[in-house]
Amino acid sequence: MRELPGSNVEKIVRKADVPVIVVKDEKVTFPFNNIVFVSDFLEDVSEAFKQVISIAEKCGAHLHLLRVNTQTDFNSIEQGLDPIKEFLKKFPDLDNFSMNVYNEQDVETGINNFLRYKNADLIAMCTHGRTGFLTLFSKSIAEGVTNHSELPVCNSLI
């Protein structure tokens, strides 16, 4: 297996029009048993989620839908569940999932704290494909998680 330098991986994740799974560790648990899908569920991430559902169904995996409330968009756990519930109306046949909301200082911390209590095999996220000028000022959350996670991370472009 060939290892790509971080900036090359980020370019691929940012520009790919298919899901990209980034694996850092040579030992990967497969099939995936627990997949964490992270979103704020405010944007339409249905197409990316369909791809994650496909992976989960092939593996017989449990899906953990995770929303992380931060200081800038803080609300109650119940209010945090509302966008997930609304999103799931598009997937009435979905079973084998759980809804989770964490309140943390930032999304990456929320994901890491969630993973301390769940035995996940894969993190699935969406990326916006930002390039150029915008990336100088704000790193994508998906890129940060991809760079720092020891778990495989599946990134889909929205």
Short mmCIF file of N, CA and C in Angstrom, two decimals:
data_model
loop_
_atom_site.label_atom_id
_atom_site.label_comp_id
_atom_site.label_asym_id
_atom_site.label_seq_id
_atom_site.Cartn_x
_atom_site.Cartn_y
_atom_site.Cartn_z
N MET A 1 0.84 -1.17 0.00
CA MET A 1 0.00 0.00 0.00
C MET A 1 0.89 1.24 0.00
N ARG A 2 0.53 2.20 -0.82
CA ARG A 2 1.31 3.42 -0.94
C ARG A 2 0.73 4.51 -0.04
N GLU A 3 1.59 5.14 0.71
CA GLU A 3 1.14 6.20 1.60
C GLU A 3 1.27 7.53 0.88
N LEU A 4 0.21 8.32 0.92
CA LEU A 4 0.21 9.64 0.30
C LEU A 4 0.45 10.70 1.36
N PRO A 5 1.25 11.71 1.06
CA PRO A 5 1.43 12.81 2.01
C PRO A 5 0.09 13.49 2.29
N GLY A 6 -0.04 14.08 3.47
CA GLY A 6 -1.29 14.67 3.93
C GLY A 6 -1.93 15.63 2.96
N SER A 7 -1.15 16.53 2.35
CA SER A 7 -1.75 17.52 1.46
C SER A 7 -2.35 16.86 0.21
N ASN A 8 -1.75 15.77 -0.26
CA ASN A 8 -2.31 15.05 -1.41
C ASN A 8 -3.63 14.38 -1.05
N VAL A 9 -3.70 13.80 0.14
CA VAL A 9 -4.94 13.18 0.60
C VAL A 9 -6.03 14.24 0.70
N GLU A 10 -5.69 15.42 1.26
CA GLU A 10 -6.67 16.49 1.38
C GLU A 10 -7.18 16.93 0.02
N LYS A 11 -6.32 17.02 -0.98
CA LYS A 11 -6.75 17.41 -2.33
C LYS A 11 -7.71 16.37 -2.90
N ILE A 12 -7.40 15.11 -2.71
CA ILE A 12 -8.27 14.04 -3.22
C ILE A 12 -9.62 14.09 -2.54
N VAL A 13 -9.62 14.22 -1.22
CA VAL A 13 -10.87 14.27 -0.46
C VAL A 13 -11.70 15.47 -0.91
N ARG A 14 -11.05 16.61 -1.11
CA ARG A 14 -11.75 17.85 -1.47
C ARG A 14 -12.36 17.79 -2.87
N LYS A 15 -11.71 17.07 -3.79
CA LYS A 15 -12.12 17.14 -5.19
C LYS A 15 -12.81 15.89 -5.73
N ALA A 16 -12.75 14.79 -5.01
CA ALA A 16 -13.32 13.54 -5.52
C ALA A 16 -14.83 13.62 -5.61
N ASP A 17 -15.38 13.06 -6.69
CA ASP A 17 -16.84 13.06 -6.83
C ASP A 17 -17.43 11.70 -6.42
N VAL A 18 -16.63 10.88 -5.79
CA VAL A 18 -17.08 9.61 -5.22
C VAL A 18 -16.59 9.57 -3.77
N PRO A 19 -17.22 8.77 -2.92
CA PRO A 19 -16.73 8.68 -1.55
C PRO A 19 -15.29 8.18 -1.49
N VAL A 20 -14.53 8.75 -0.59
CA VAL A 20 -13.14 8.37 -0.40
C VAL A 20 -12.99 7.88 1.04
N ILE A 21 -12.46 6.69 1.20
CA ILE A 21 -12.19 6.18 2.55
C ILE A 21 -10.69 6.28 2.78
N VAL A 22 -10.33 7.06 3.79
CA VAL A 22 -8.93 7.25 4.13
C VAL A 22 -8.60 6.31 5.29
N VAL A 23 -7.62 5.45 5.08
CA VAL A 23 -7.22 4.47 6.08
C VAL A 23 -5.78 4.74 6.46
N LYS A 24 -5.54 5.01 7.74
CA LYS A 24 -4.17 5.28 8.19
C LYS A 24 -3.50 4.04 8.76
N ASP A 25 -4.28 3.22 9.42
CA ASP A 25 -3.73 2.06 10.09
C ASP A 25 -3.80 0.86 9.15
N GLU A 26 -2.78 0.03 9.17
CA GLU A 26 -2.79 -1.15 8.30
C GLU A 26 -3.79 -2.19 8.77
N LYS A 27 -4.18 -2.13 10.04
CA LYS A 27 -5.14 -3.08 10.58
C LYS A 27 -6.51 -2.41 10.62
N VAL A 28 -7.40 -2.86 9.75
CA VAL A 28 -8.74 -2.32 9.67
C VAL A 28 -9.73 -3.43 9.97
N THR A 29 -10.68 -3.15 10.84
CA THR A 29 -11.71 -4.12 11.15
C THR A 29 -12.73 -4.11 10.02
N PHE A 30 -12.87 -5.24 9.34
CA PHE A 30 -13.85 -5.33 8.26
C PHE A 30 -14.50 -6.68 8.31
N PRO A 31 -15.78 -6.81 8.14
CA PRO A 31 -16.67 -5.72 7.77
C PRO A 31 -16.90 -4.76 8.93
N PHE A 32 -17.25 -3.52 8.59
CA PHE A 32 -17.54 -2.51 9.60
C PHE A 32 -18.79 -2.92 10.37
N ASN A 33 -18.72 -2.85 11.69
CA ASN A 33 -19.87 -3.17 12.53
C ASN A 33 -20.61 -1.93 13.02
N ASN A 34 -19.88 -0.85 13.20
CA ASN A 34 -20.45 0.40 13.70
C ASN A 34 -19.89 1.57 12.89
N ILE A 35 -20.80 2.29 12.24
CA ILE A 35 -20.41 3.43 11.42
C ILE A 35 -21.02 4.69 12.03
N VAL A 36 -20.19 5.69 12.24
CA VAL A 36 -20.66 6.97 12.77
C VAL A 36 -20.78 7.94 11.60
N PHE A 37 -22.00 8.43 11.36
CA PHE A 37 -22.24 9.42 10.32
C PHE A 37 -22.42 10.77 11.01
N VAL A 38 -21.50 11.69 10.73
CA VAL A 38 -21.47 12.99 11.41
C VAL A 38 -21.99 14.07 10.46
N SER A 39 -22.93 14.86 10.96
CA SER A 39 -23.46 15.97 10.18
C SER A 39 -24.18 16.92 11.13
N ASP A 40 -24.44 18.15 10.66
CA ASP A 40 -25.32 19.01 11.44
C ASP A 40 -26.77 18.77 11.03
N PHE A 41 -26.97 18.01 9.95
CA PHE A 41 -28.27 17.61 9.41
C PHE A 41 -29.12 18.81 9.01
N LEU A 42 -28.48 19.95 8.78
CA LEU A 42 -29.19 21.13 8.33
C LEU A 42 -29.10 21.27 6.81
N GLU A 43 -27.98 20.83 6.24
CA GLU A 43 -27.82 20.81 4.79
C GLU A 43 -28.35 19.47 4.28
N ASP A 44 -28.64 19.41 3.00
CA ASP A 44 -29.10 18.17 2.43
C ASP A 44 -27.90 17.27 2.14
N VAL A 45 -27.71 16.29 2.98
CA VAL A 45 -26.61 15.33 2.82
C VAL A 45 -27.15 13.95 2.44
N SER A 46 -28.35 13.95 1.84
CA SER A 46 -29.03 12.69 1.51
C SER A 46 -28.23 11.79 0.59
N GLU A 47 -27.63 12.37 -0.45
CA GLU A 47 -26.88 11.54 -1.40
C GLU A 47 -25.68 10.88 -0.73
N ALA A 48 -24.97 11.63 0.07
CA ALA A 48 -23.83 11.06 0.80
C ALA A 48 -24.32 9.98 1.77
N PHE A 49 -25.43 10.25 2.44
CA PHE A 49 -25.96 9.30 3.41
C PHE A 49 -26.41 8.01 2.72
N LYS A 50 -26.94 8.11 1.52
CA LYS A 50 -27.32 6.90 0.77
C LYS A 50 -26.10 6.01 0.55
N GLN A 51 -24.96 6.61 0.27
CA GLN A 51 -23.74 5.84 0.07
C GLN A 51 -23.31 5.16 1.37
N VAL A 52 -23.47 5.87 2.48
CA VAL A 52 -23.13 5.29 3.78
C VAL A 52 -24.09 4.16 4.12
N ILE A 53 -25.37 4.34 3.82
CA ILE A 53 -26.35 3.27 4.05
C ILE A 53 -25.96 2.03 3.25
N SER A 54 -25.52 2.23 2.02
CA SER A 54 -25.12 1.10 1.17
C SER A 54 -23.96 0.33 1.82
N ILE A 55 -22.99 1.05 2.32
CA ILE A 55 -21.86 0.40 3.00
C ILE A 55 -22.36 -0.34 4.24
N ALA A 56 -23.21 0.33 5.03
CA ALA A 56 -23.72 -0.27 6.27
C ALA A 56 -24.53 -1.54 5.98
N GLU A 57 -25.36 -1.51 4.96
CA GLU A 57 -26.17 -2.68 4.62
C GLU A 57 -25.30 -3.85 4.17
N LYS A 58 -24.28 -3.55 3.39
CA LYS A 58 -23.37 -4.62 2.93
C LYS A 58 -22.61 -5.25 4.09
N CYS A 59 -22.34 -4.45 5.11
CA CYS A 59 -21.58 -4.94 6.26
C CYS A 59 -22.47 -5.42 7.41
N GLY A 60 -23.75 -5.12 7.34
CA GLY A 60 -24.64 -5.40 8.47
C GLY A 60 -24.30 -4.51 9.65
N ALA A 61 -23.86 -3.28 9.37
CA ALA A 61 -23.38 -2.36 10.42
C ALA A 61 -24.51 -1.53 11.02
N HIS A 62 -24.32 -1.17 12.25
CA HIS A 62 -25.21 -0.23 12.95
C HIS A 62 -24.75 1.18 12.60
N LEU A 63 -25.70 2.06 12.28
CA LEU A 63 -25.38 3.45 11.98
C LEU A 63 -25.65 4.33 13.19
N HIS A 64 -24.67 5.10 13.58
CA HIS A 64 -24.80 6.08 14.65
C HIS A 64 -24.82 7.45 13.99
N LEU A 65 -25.97 8.10 13.97
CA LEU A 65 -26.07 9.45 13.42
C LEU A 65 -25.68 10.41 14.53
N LEU A 66 -24.68 11.24 14.27
CA LEU A 66 -24.14 12.12 15.31
C LEU A 66 -24.19 13.57 14.86
N ARG A 67 -24.78 14.39 15.71
CA ARG A 67 -24.76 15.85 15.54
C ARG A 67 -24.03 16.41 16.76
N VAL A 68 -23.10 17.32 16.52
CA VAL A 68 -22.37 17.95 17.61
C VAL A 68 -22.78 19.42 17.68
N ASN A 69 -23.42 19.79 18.79
CA ASN A 69 -23.74 21.18 19.06
C ASN A 69 -22.49 21.85 19.61
N THR A 70 -22.15 23.00 19.08
CA THR A 70 -20.99 23.74 19.57
C THR A 70 -21.44 25.03 20.23
N GLN A 71 -20.49 25.77 20.75
CA GLN A 71 -20.82 27.03 21.42
C GLN A 71 -21.50 28.01 20.47
N THR A 72 -21.18 27.95 19.19
CA THR A 72 -21.77 28.90 18.24
C THR A 72 -23.17 28.50 17.79
N ASP A 73 -23.52 27.22 17.94
CA ASP A 73 -24.89 26.79 17.58
C ASP A 73 -25.50 25.95 18.69
N PHE A 74 -25.22 26.34 19.93
CA PHE A 74 -25.67 25.57 21.09
C PHE A 74 -27.19 25.51 21.17
N ASN A 75 -27.71 24.34 21.46
CA ASN A 75 -29.12 24.16 21.79
C ASN A 75 -29.23 22.90 22.64
N SER A 76 -30.42 22.61 23.09
CA SER A 76 -30.61 21.45 23.95
C SER A 76 -30.43 20.17 23.15
N ILE A 77 -30.29 19.07 23.86
CA ILE A 77 -30.16 17.77 23.21
C ILE A 77 -31.43 17.51 22.38
N GLU A 78 -32.58 17.78 22.94
CA GLU A 78 -33.84 17.55 22.23
C GLU A 78 -33.91 18.39 20.96
N GLN A 79 -33.52 19.65 21.04
CA GLN A 79 -33.50 20.51 19.84
C GLN A 79 -32.46 20.01 18.84
N GLY A 80 -31.38 19.46 19.35
CA GLY A 80 -30.35 18.90 18.47
C GLY A 80 -30.83 17.66 17.74
N LEU A 81 -31.75 16.91 18.35
CA LEU A 81 -32.31 15.72 17.71
C LEU A 81 -33.29 16.07 16.60
N ASP A 82 -33.93 17.24 16.69
CA ASP A 82 -34.96 17.61 15.71
C ASP A 82 -34.47 17.56 14.27
N PRO A 83 -33.30 18.14 13.94
CA PRO A 83 -32.85 18.05 12.53
C PRO A 83 -32.57 16.61 12.09
N ILE A 84 -32.12 15.77 13.01
CA ILE A 84 -31.87 14.36 12.66
C ILE A 84 -33.20 13.68 12.36
N LYS A 85 -34.18 13.90 13.21
CA LYS A 85 -35.51 13.30 12.99
C LYS A 85 -36.10 13.76 11.67
N GLU A 86 -35.98 15.04 11.37
CA GLU A 86 -36.50 15.57 10.11
C GLU A 86 -35.76 14.94 8.92
N PHE A 87 -34.45 14.82 9.03
CA PHE A 87 -33.63 14.20 7.99
C PHE A 87 -34.05 12.76 7.74
N LEU A 88 -34.30 12.01 8.81
CA LEU A 88 -34.63 10.59 8.69
C LEU A 88 -35.98 10.34 8.04
N LYS A 89 -36.82 11.36 7.92
CA LYS A 89 -38.10 11.20 7.22
C LYS A 89 -37.87 10.82 5.76
N LYS A 90 -36.69 11.15 5.23
CA LYS A 90 -36.34 10.80 3.85
C LYS A 90 -35.96 9.32 3.72
N PHE A 91 -35.77 8.66 4.86
CA PHE A 91 -35.32 7.27 4.87
C PHE A 91 -36.22 6.43 5.78
N PRO A 92 -37.49 6.30 5.41
CA PRO A 92 -38.45 5.61 6.29
C PRO A 92 -38.15 4.13 6.51
N ASP A 93 -37.43 3.50 5.60
CA ASP A 93 -37.13 2.07 5.73
C ASP A 93 -35.85 1.80 6.51
N LEU A 94 -35.16 2.85 6.92
CA LEU A 94 -33.90 2.66 7.64
C LEU A 94 -34.16 2.08 9.02
N ASP A 95 -33.41 1.04 9.34
CA ASP A 95 -33.43 0.50 10.70
C ASP A 95 -31.99 0.29 11.12
N ASN A 96 -31.77 -0.18 12.30
CA ASN A 96 -30.42 -0.43 12.81
C ASN A 96 -29.59 0.86 12.88
N PHE A 97 -30.19 1.87 13.53
CA PHE A 97 -29.50 3.15 13.69
C PHE A 97 -29.81 3.72 15.07
N SER A 98 -29.00 4.68 15.47
CA SER A 98 -29.26 5.45 16.69
C SER A 98 -29.00 6.92 16.39
N MET A 99 -29.68 7.80 17.12
CA MET A 99 -29.50 9.24 16.98
C MET A 99 -28.75 9.74 18.21
N ASN A 100 -27.74 10.57 17.98
CA ASN A 100 -26.89 11.03 19.07
C ASN A 100 -26.59 12.51 18.91
N VAL A 101 -26.63 13.24 20.03
CA VAL A 101 -26.28 14.65 20.04
C VAL A 101 -25.30 14.87 21.18
N TYR A 102 -24.20 15.53 20.87
CA TYR A 102 -23.21 15.88 21.89
C TYR A 102 -23.05 17.40 21.90
N ASN A 103 -22.90 17.97 23.07
CA ASN A 103 -22.59 19.39 23.22
C ASN A 103 -21.13 19.51 23.58
N GLU A 104 -20.35 20.14 22.71
CA GLU A 104 -18.91 20.27 22.92
C GLU A 104 -18.43 21.62 22.41
N GLN A 105 -17.18 21.94 22.72
CA GLN A 105 -16.62 23.23 22.28
C GLN A 105 -16.44 23.29 20.78
N ASP A 106 -16.15 22.15 20.13
CA ASP A 106 -16.03 22.12 18.67
C ASP A 106 -16.40 20.72 18.19
N VAL A 107 -16.64 20.61 16.90
CA VAL A 107 -17.13 19.36 16.32
C VAL A 107 -16.12 18.23 16.48
N GLU A 108 -14.87 18.50 16.21
CA GLU A 108 -13.87 17.44 16.30
C GLU A 108 -13.78 16.87 17.72
N THR A 109 -13.83 17.74 18.72
CA THR A 109 -13.83 17.28 20.12
C THR A 109 -15.07 16.43 20.39
N GLY A 110 -16.22 16.86 19.87
CA GLY A 110 -17.45 16.09 20.05
C GLY A 110 -17.36 14.71 19.45
N ILE A 111 -16.79 14.62 18.26
CA ILE A 111 -16.62 13.32 17.61
C ILE A 111 -15.70 12.44 18.45
N ASN A 112 -14.58 12.99 18.88
CA ASN A 112 -13.63 12.21 19.68
C ASN A 112 -14.24 11.74 20.99
N ASN A 113 -15.00 12.59 21.65
CA ASN A 113 -15.65 12.19 22.91
C ASN A 113 -16.71 11.13 22.66
N PHE A 114 -17.45 11.24 21.59
CA PHE A 114 -18.43 10.22 21.24
C PHE A 114 -17.74 8.87 21.02
N LEU A 115 -16.61 8.90 20.32
CA LEU A 115 -15.89 7.67 20.00
C LEU A 115 -15.30 6.99 21.23
N ARG A 116 -15.12 7.72 22.30
CA ARG A 116 -14.63 7.10 23.55
C ARG A 116 -15.62 6.10 24.11
N TYR A 117 -16.92 6.29 23.80
CA TYR A 117 -17.97 5.45 24.37
C TYR A 117 -18.60 4.50 23.36
N LYS A 118 -18.24 4.64 22.10
CA LYS A 118 -18.79 3.76 21.07
C LYS A 118 -17.64 3.08 20.35
N ASN A 119 -17.80 1.81 20.09
CA ASN A 119 -16.78 1.07 19.35
C ASN A 119 -17.05 1.20 17.86
N ALA A 120 -16.62 2.30 17.28
CA ALA A 120 -16.84 2.54 15.87
C ALA A 120 -15.71 1.97 15.04
N ASP A 121 -16.05 1.59 13.81
CA ASP A 121 -15.06 1.07 12.86
C ASP A 121 -14.80 2.05 11.73
N LEU A 122 -15.74 2.98 11.51
CA LEU A 122 -15.64 3.91 10.40
C LEU A 122 -16.37 5.20 10.77
N ILE A 123 -15.76 6.33 10.42
CA ILE A 123 -16.40 7.63 10.56
C ILE A 123 -16.76 8.09 9.15
N ALA A 124 -18.00 8.50 8.94
CA ALA A 124 -18.43 9.00 7.64
C ALA A 124 -18.85 10.46 7.79
N MET A 125 -18.34 11.29 6.88
CA MET A 125 -18.61 12.72 6.92
C MET A 125 -18.75 13.25 5.50
N CYS A 126 -19.24 14.47 5.40
CA CYS A 126 -19.32 15.15 4.12
C CYS A 126 -18.29 16.26 4.11
N THR A 127 -17.78 16.54 2.93
CA THR A 127 -16.86 17.65 2.75
C THR A 127 -17.42 18.56 1.67
N HIS A 128 -17.06 19.82 1.73
CA HIS A 128 -17.62 20.81 0.81
C HIS A 128 -16.80 21.01 -0.44
N GLY A 129 -15.61 20.45 -0.52
CA GLY A 129 -14.78 20.62 -1.71
C GLY A 129 -14.21 22.02 -1.86
N ARG A 130 -14.04 22.72 -0.75
CA ARG A 130 -13.48 24.07 -0.83
C ARG A 130 -12.03 24.02 -1.27
N THR A 131 -11.67 24.93 -2.12
CA THR A 131 -10.29 25.01 -2.58
C THR A 131 -9.83 26.45 -2.55
N GLY A 132 -8.55 26.64 -2.72
CA GLY A 132 -8.01 27.97 -2.90
C GLY A 132 -8.13 28.88 -1.69
N PHE A 133 -8.60 30.09 -1.95
CA PHE A 133 -8.62 31.17 -0.97
C PHE A 133 -9.32 30.78 0.34
N LEU A 134 -10.48 30.09 0.25
CA LEU A 134 -11.22 29.75 1.46
C LEU A 134 -10.45 28.84 2.40
N THR A 135 -9.63 27.94 1.85
CA THR A 135 -8.91 27.01 2.71
C THR A 135 -7.82 27.69 3.52
N LEU A 136 -7.41 28.89 3.12
CA LEU A 136 -6.41 29.61 3.90
C LEU A 136 -6.95 30.05 5.26
N PHE A 137 -8.27 30.24 5.33
CA PHE A 137 -8.86 30.79 6.55
C PHE A 137 -9.59 29.75 7.40
N SER A 138 -10.12 28.70 6.80
CA SER A 138 -10.82 27.72 7.62
C SER A 138 -10.60 26.32 7.07
N LYS A 139 -10.05 25.49 7.89
CA LYS A 139 -9.86 24.09 7.52
C LYS A 139 -11.19 23.38 7.65
N SER A 140 -11.49 22.52 6.73
CA SER A 140 -12.70 21.73 6.79
C SER A 140 -12.66 20.83 8.02
N ILE A 141 -13.80 20.70 8.66
CA ILE A 141 -13.90 19.79 9.81
C ILE A 141 -13.58 18.37 9.35
N ALA A 142 -14.07 18.00 8.17
CA ALA A 142 -13.80 16.66 7.65
C ALA A 142 -12.31 16.43 7.47
N GLU A 143 -11.60 17.45 6.99
CA GLU A 143 -10.15 17.32 6.83
C GLU A 143 -9.47 17.14 8.18
N GLY A 144 -9.91 17.91 9.17
CA GLY A 144 -9.32 17.80 10.51
C GLY A 144 -9.52 16.41 11.10
N VAL A 145 -10.75 15.89 10.97
CA VAL A 145 -11.03 14.55 11.49
C VAL A 145 -10.22 13.52 10.72
N THR A 146 -10.17 13.66 9.40
CA THR A 146 -9.39 12.72 8.58
C THR A 146 -7.92 12.73 8.98
N ASN A 147 -7.38 13.91 9.23
CA ASN A 147 -5.96 14.02 9.58
C ASN A 147 -5.66 13.47 10.97
N HIS A 148 -6.60 13.56 11.90
CA HIS A 148 -6.30 13.21 13.29
C HIS A 148 -6.87 11.87 13.76
N SER A 149 -7.79 11.29 13.02
CA SER A 149 -8.43 10.05 13.46
C SER A 149 -7.56 8.84 13.15
N GLU A 150 -7.57 7.90 14.05
CA GLU A 150 -6.91 6.63 13.79
C GLU A 150 -7.85 5.67 13.09
N LEU A 151 -9.15 5.97 13.11
CA LEU A 151 -10.14 5.15 12.41
C LEU A 151 -10.17 5.53 10.94
N PRO A 152 -10.61 4.60 10.08
CA PRO A 152 -10.85 4.98 8.69
C PRO A 152 -11.95 6.05 8.65
N VAL A 153 -11.81 6.99 7.72
CA VAL A 153 -12.78 8.07 7.56
C VAL A 153 -13.25 8.08 6.13
N CYS A 154 -14.57 8.01 5.95
CA CYS A 154 -15.19 8.07 4.63
C CYS A 154 -15.68 9.49 4.40
N ASN A 155 -15.17 10.14 3.37
CA ASN A 155 -15.56 11.51 3.03
C ASN A 155 -16.33 11.48 1.72
N SER A 156 -17.48 12.12 1.71
CA SER A 156 -18.27 12.28 0.50
C SER A 156 -18.43 13.75 0.22
N LEU A 157 -18.34 14.13 -1.03
CA LEU A 157 -18.47 15.54 -1.42
C LEU A 157 -19.94 15.90 -1.51
N ILE A 158 -20.28 17.08 -0.95
CA ILE A 158 -21.66 17.59 -1.12
C ILE A 158 -21.60 18.90 -1.89
#
